[in-house]
């Protein structure tokens, strides 16, 4: 098959930059742990409220530098009493849903996780600035979708 | 001109497409005003009902019917008139698709299916909504098989010959479409329908999402490839040159069969149930599609340059001014292509493993598909409409229609730039998509999103209103050229199907050996999906009951 000389140059440059780009993304993902939200744990969506850790949602301290925030999403709100975490500490968010698919999205951060019934989504995040952040649902979940929100307070120790 | 019966078939498809376009864009207009709180809907109608209708009617119905109208005309033109069987099955396909469309639309309008065109479980619409969707897919399969049959007859009569480029590209698109639909057919038939009618109690949500997106991404290539056909085949004719390279065009199309399907996980990057390795693998496969896109870009610009130089353009960029800018058939498609440059760049951002978290499900995404489907694809279809309908009806495309066409394209572009820029920026700031506008109880963080020069309440509404005016001009052109414009009597008034010549003398035969491509596609799909889907099924949580949260 005939390829024009310029076209070969164009495709070679294109494919080379593709390889560079994907390598950057891959290295950042797998050797620096910059991966999006996920997790392989499952849960019975009907028994969320009686299954640990969702039987006791909220923030708990795991060790000196790590906190866990457990949240239950449902139409149209989040069950997560008093979300307060310190600045500069790793916070592990664990979220699940008792009904339809929602999201758990913290404005101005990279926490943007899909919440799927039957599954537990996990995301680790460290806040760098104190303040009150808006948390909202960005997956359509019904008539109250645009009213589904809460807040998290990040305080200075 | 092609046979009268084939013309009828094509016109009915295009007619339905534009009815869907009319209702869909009306919904779009309502949306921009509701989001602003400028409009209050009556109690029986709500935002999410309208948004579902908008997505279904524009993204699924308008595109599908238009594409089949275009394919039918081009296949009849390049391979000869349809035989009676092909015609019969094309009509059956048309009616089945239409029946499905009507069923789904009635369910949406009666408020029993406010589940968006993505219909994610366990939101549970009426079972008839899913039956309607299934009929839409089955109808397109029947229409597809009719076209494949037509092609098959031609090949038997022309043993050892490569088929004309238009037919080749149509068949490529159809093969891609049929493989892609397997996912949505599987989930709708085996998961949604039994569950919505109460024959099963629960549904496996994550599995249904993965099967949906197995289909959902190639769906966008089903919209795009017919537009590419116009870029590769129609544009050179308008410019008075040949297809740049026949083999290159074919190769880029078959690469789409390979790399459009095993990529659905890039819509699921921020969700549980799929491990990072498999997500990343599909990200890599997603990016492979950049190769045929680069090939297409190269061919396009090479075609422009060759044509411009032929018309006397000098210097490095002199050819640019020599393009037929006054020809609305060309200008519309050129602008459509130009929109695809930022559209494609945005797509790279969306699919990037980590960057996706920044934009996932924000208004950015809405901006993104309005400058990919809503403009490059839809505007290419508009450009095709200007000559396709007069070609089929034998009416003139009059001077005033040409002027109106230009106004239509320019207003669509302006409206889209305003609306989609606002949407992209709002999305970057964090404003979510699919929300009847709300400020989260005047939360300061939410109010901040709308504070900018472009990111305020007004820009999107102004853009949306201009778009709607543009859509109505188009509808006027469609009605005129379909029913009212004067018939073309003299040859100079007859509108042509502008199909460029394509030199096949250097094209290798193996490009048209479909089994190679289908086999490779199956291997790639198995590589990308077999293990994660098996894992998903074996480690499934207890299923979900249905919820009607609207
Ligand atoms: C008059 C022209 C149009 C206007 C004013 C318009 C406006 C809008 C708005 C405001 C939204 C979404 C908002 C939200 O997320 O809440 C939207 C969504 C959407 N639009 Fe358009 N649009 C137009 C034309 C089109 C066209 C031509 C297409 C495709 C062919 C299209 C496809 C879509 C899709 C697929 C969605 C997403 C629906 C969903 O999230 O389920 N739109 N449009
Ligand atoms: Cu929600
Ligand atoms: Cu929601």
JSON list of N, CA, C and O in Angstrom, two decimals, chain B residues 175-194:
[
{"chain": "B", "resi": 175, "resn": "UNK", "atom": "N", "xyz": [-20.86, -3.30, 10.14]},
{"chain": "B", "resi": 175, "resn": "UNK", "atom": "CA", "xyz": [-20.23, -4.39, 10.90]},
{"chain": "B", "resi": 175, "resn": "UNK", "atom": "C", "xyz": [-19.91, -3.88, 12.31]},
{"chain": "B", "resi": 175, "resn": "UNK", "atom": "O", "xyz": [-20.20, -4.54, 13.31]},
{"chain": "B", "resi": 176, "resn": "UNK", "atom": "N", "xyz": [-19.33, -2.69, 12.37]},
{"chain": "B", "resi": 176, "resn": "UNK", "atom": "CA", "xyz": [-19.00, -2.12, 13.67]},
{"chain": "B", "resi": 176, "resn": "UNK", "atom": "C", "xyz": [-20.28, -2.00, 14.52]},
{"chain": "B", "resi": 176, "resn": "UNK", "atom": "O", "xyz": [-20.29, -2.36, 15.69]},
{"chain": "B", "resi": 177, "resn": "UNK", "atom": "N", "xyz": [-21.35, -1.55, 13.91]},
{"chain": "B", "resi": 177, "resn": "UNK", "atom": "CA", "xyz": [-22.62, -1.33, 14.62]},
{"chain": "B", "resi": 177, "resn": "UNK", "atom": "C", "xyz": [-23.19, -2.64, 15.16]},
{"chain": "B", "resi": 177, "resn": "UNK", "atom": "O", "xyz": [-23.63, -2.72, 16.30]},
{"chain": "B", "resi": 178, "resn": "UNK", "atom": "N", "xyz": [-23.15, -3.67, 14.33]},
{"chain": "B", "resi": 178, "resn": "UNK", "atom": "CA", "xyz": [-23.74, -4.93, 14.77]},
{"chain": "B", "resi": 178, "resn": "UNK", "atom": "C", "xyz": [-22.94, -5.52, 15.93]},
{"chain": "B", "resi": 178, "resn": "UNK", "atom": "O", "xyz": [-23.51, -5.97, 16.93]},
{"chain": "B", "resi": 179, "resn": "UNK", "atom": "N", "xyz": [-21.61, -5.47, 15.82]},
{"chain": "B", "resi": 179, "resn": "UNK", "atom": "CA", "xyz": [-20.80, -6.00, 16.94]},
{"chain": "B", "resi": 179, "resn": "UNK", "atom": "C", "xyz": [-21.07, -5.17, 18.20]},
{"chain": "B", "resi": 179, "resn": "UNK", "atom": "O", "xyz": [-21.21, -5.71, 19.30]},
{"chain": "B", "resi": 180, "resn": "UNK", "atom": "N", "xyz": [-21.16, -3.87, 18.03]},
{"chain": "B", "resi": 180, "resn": "UNK", "atom": "CA", "xyz": [-21.35, -2.99, 19.19]},
{"chain": "B", "resi": 180, "resn": "UNK", "atom": "C", "xyz": [-22.68, -3.25, 19.88]},
{"chain": "B", "resi": 180, "resn": "UNK", "atom": "O", "xyz": [-22.78, -3.25, 21.11]},
{"chain": "B", "resi": 181, "resn": "UNK", "atom": "N", "xyz": [-23.73, -3.48, 19.08]},
{"chain": "B", "resi": 181, "resn": "UNK", "atom": "CA", "xyz": [-25.06, -3.63, 19.65]},
{"chain": "B", "resi": 181, "resn": "UNK", "atom": "C", "xyz": [-25.20, -4.89, 20.49]},
{"chain": "B", "resi": 181, "resn": "UNK", "atom": "O", "xyz": [-26.13, -4.98, 21.31]},
{"chain": "B", "resi": 182, "resn": "UNK", "atom": "N", "xyz": [-24.31, -5.86, 20.27]},
{"chain": "B", "resi": 182, "resn": "UNK", "atom": "CA", "xyz": [-24.44, -7.10, 21.04]},
{"chain": "B", "resi": 182, "resn": "UNK", "atom": "C", "xyz": [-24.51, -6.80, 22.54]},
{"chain": "B", "resi": 182, "resn": "UNK", "atom": "O", "xyz": [-25.26, -7.45, 23.26]},
{"chain": "B", "resi": 183, "resn": "UNK", "atom": "N", "xyz": [-23.75, -5.83, 22.99]},
{"chain": "B", "resi": 183, "resn": "UNK", "atom": "CA", "xyz": [-23.74, -5.51, 24.41]},
{"chain": "B", "resi": 183, "resn": "UNK", "atom": "C", "xyz": [-25.07, -4.99, 24.90]},
{"chain": "B", "resi": 183, "resn": "UNK", "atom": "O", "xyz": [-25.63, -5.46, 25.90]},
{"chain": "B", "resi": 184, "resn": "UNK", "atom": "N", "xyz": [-25.63, -4.03, 24.17]},
{"chain": "B", "resi": 184, "resn": "UNK", "atom": "CA", "xyz": [-26.88, -3.42, 24.65]},
{"chain": "B", "resi": 184, "resn": "UNK", "atom": "C", "xyz": [-28.03, -4.41, 24.47]},
{"chain": "B", "resi": 184, "resn": "UNK", "atom": "O", "xyz": [-28.95, -4.48, 25.30]},
{"chain": "B", "resi": 185, "resn": "UNK", "atom": "N", "xyz": [-27.98, -5.21, 23.43]},
{"chain": "B", "resi": 185, "resn": "UNK", "atom": "CA", "xyz": [-29.02, -6.22, 23.25]},
{"chain": "B", "resi": 185, "resn": "UNK", "atom": "C", "xyz": [-28.98, -7.21, 24.40]},
{"chain": "B", "resi": 185, "resn": "UNK", "atom": "O", "xyz": [-30.01, -7.56, 24.99]},
{"chain": "B", "resi": 186, "resn": "UNK", "atom": "N", "xyz": [-27.77, -7.64, 24.76]},
{"chain": "B", "resi": 186, "resn": "UNK", "atom": "CA", "xyz": [-27.66, -8.60, 25.86]},
{"chain": "B", "resi": 186, "resn": "UNK", "atom": "C", "xyz": [-28.24, -8.02, 27.14]},
{"chain": "B", "resi": 186, "resn": "UNK", "atom": "O", "xyz": [-29.05, -8.66, 27.82]},
{"chain": "B", "resi": 187, "resn": "UNK", "atom": "N", "xyz": [-27.86, -6.78, 27.48]},
{"chain": "B", "resi": 187, "resn": "UNK", "atom": "CA", "xyz": [-28.36, -6.25, 28.76]},
{"chain": "B", "resi": 187, "resn": "UNK", "atom": "C", "xyz": [-29.85, -5.99, 28.71]},
{"chain": "B", "resi": 187, "resn": "UNK", "atom": "O", "xyz": [-30.59, -6.28, 29.65]},
{"chain": "B", "resi": 188, "resn": "UNK", "atom": "N", "xyz": [-30.37, -5.46, 27.60]},
{"chain": "B", "resi": 188, "resn": "UNK", "atom": "CA", "xyz": [-31.80, -5.14, 27.55]},
{"chain": "B", "resi": 188, "resn": "UNK", "atom": "C", "xyz": [-32.64, -6.42, 27.54]},
{"chain": "B", "resi": 188, "resn": "UNK", "atom": "O", "xyz": [-33.61, -6.54, 28.29]},
{"chain": "B", "resi": 189, "resn": "UNK", "atom": "N", "xyz": [-32.24, -7.41, 26.73]},
{"chain": "B", "resi": 189, "resn": "UNK", "atom": "CA", "xyz": [-33.06, -8.62, 26.65]},
{"chain": "B", "resi": 189, "resn": "UNK", "atom": "C", "xyz": [-32.94, -9.49, 27.90]},
{"chain": "B", "resi": 189, "resn": "UNK", "atom": "O", "xyz": [-33.93, -10.02, 28.38]},
{"chain": "B", "resi": 190, "resn": "UNK", "atom": "N", "xyz": [-31.72, -9.64, 28.41]},
{"chain": "B", "resi": 190, "resn": "UNK", "atom": "CA", "xyz": [-31.55, -10.60, 29.49]},
{"chain": "B", "resi": 190, "resn": "UNK", "atom": "C", "xyz": [-31.57, -9.98, 30.88]},
{"chain": "B", "resi": 190, "resn": "UNK", "atom": "O", "xyz": [-31.77, -10.66, 31.86]},
{"chain": "B", "resi": 191, "resn": "UNK", "atom": "N", "xyz": [-31.35, -8.68, 30.95]},
{"chain": "B", "resi": 191, "resn": "UNK", "atom": "CA", "xyz": [-31.38, -8.06, 32.27]},
{"chain": "B", "resi": 191, "resn": "UNK", "atom": "C", "xyz": [-32.59, -7.13, 32.46]},
{"chain": "B", "resi": 191, "resn": "UNK", "atom": "O", "xyz": [-33.40, -7.34, 33.34]},
{"chain": "B", "resi": 192, "resn": "UNK", "atom": "N", "xyz": [-32.72, -6.10, 31.61]},
{"chain": "B", "resi": 192, "resn": "UNK", "atom": "CA", "xyz": [-33.73, -5.08, 31.86]},
{"chain": "B", "resi": 192, "resn": "UNK", "atom": "C", "xyz": [-35.17, -5.58, 31.68]},
{"chain": "B", "resi": 192, "resn": "UNK", "atom": "O", "xyz": [-36.02, -5.34, 32.52]},
{"chain": "B", "resi": 193, "resn": "UNK", "atom": "N", "xyz": [-35.43, -6.23, 30.53]},
{"chain": "B", "resi": 193, "resn": "UNK", "atom": "CA", "xyz": [-36.82, -6.57, 30.24]},
{"chain": "B", "resi": 193, "resn": "UNK", "atom": "C", "xyz": [-37.39, -7.56, 31.26]},
{"chain": "B", "resi": 193, "resn": "UNK", "atom": "O", "xyz": [-38.46, -7.30, 31.84]},
{"chain": "B", "resi": 194, "resn": "UNK", "atom": "N", "xyz": [-36.69, -8.66, 31.56]},
{"chain": "B", "resi": 194, "resn": "UNK", "atom": "CA", "xyz": [-37.26, -9.58, 32.57]},
{"chain": "B", "resi": 194, "resn": "UNK", "atom": "C", "xyz": [-37.46, -8.89, 33.92]},
{"chain": "B", "resi": 194, "resn": "UNK", "atom": "O", "xyz": [-38.45, -9.16, 34.62]}
]
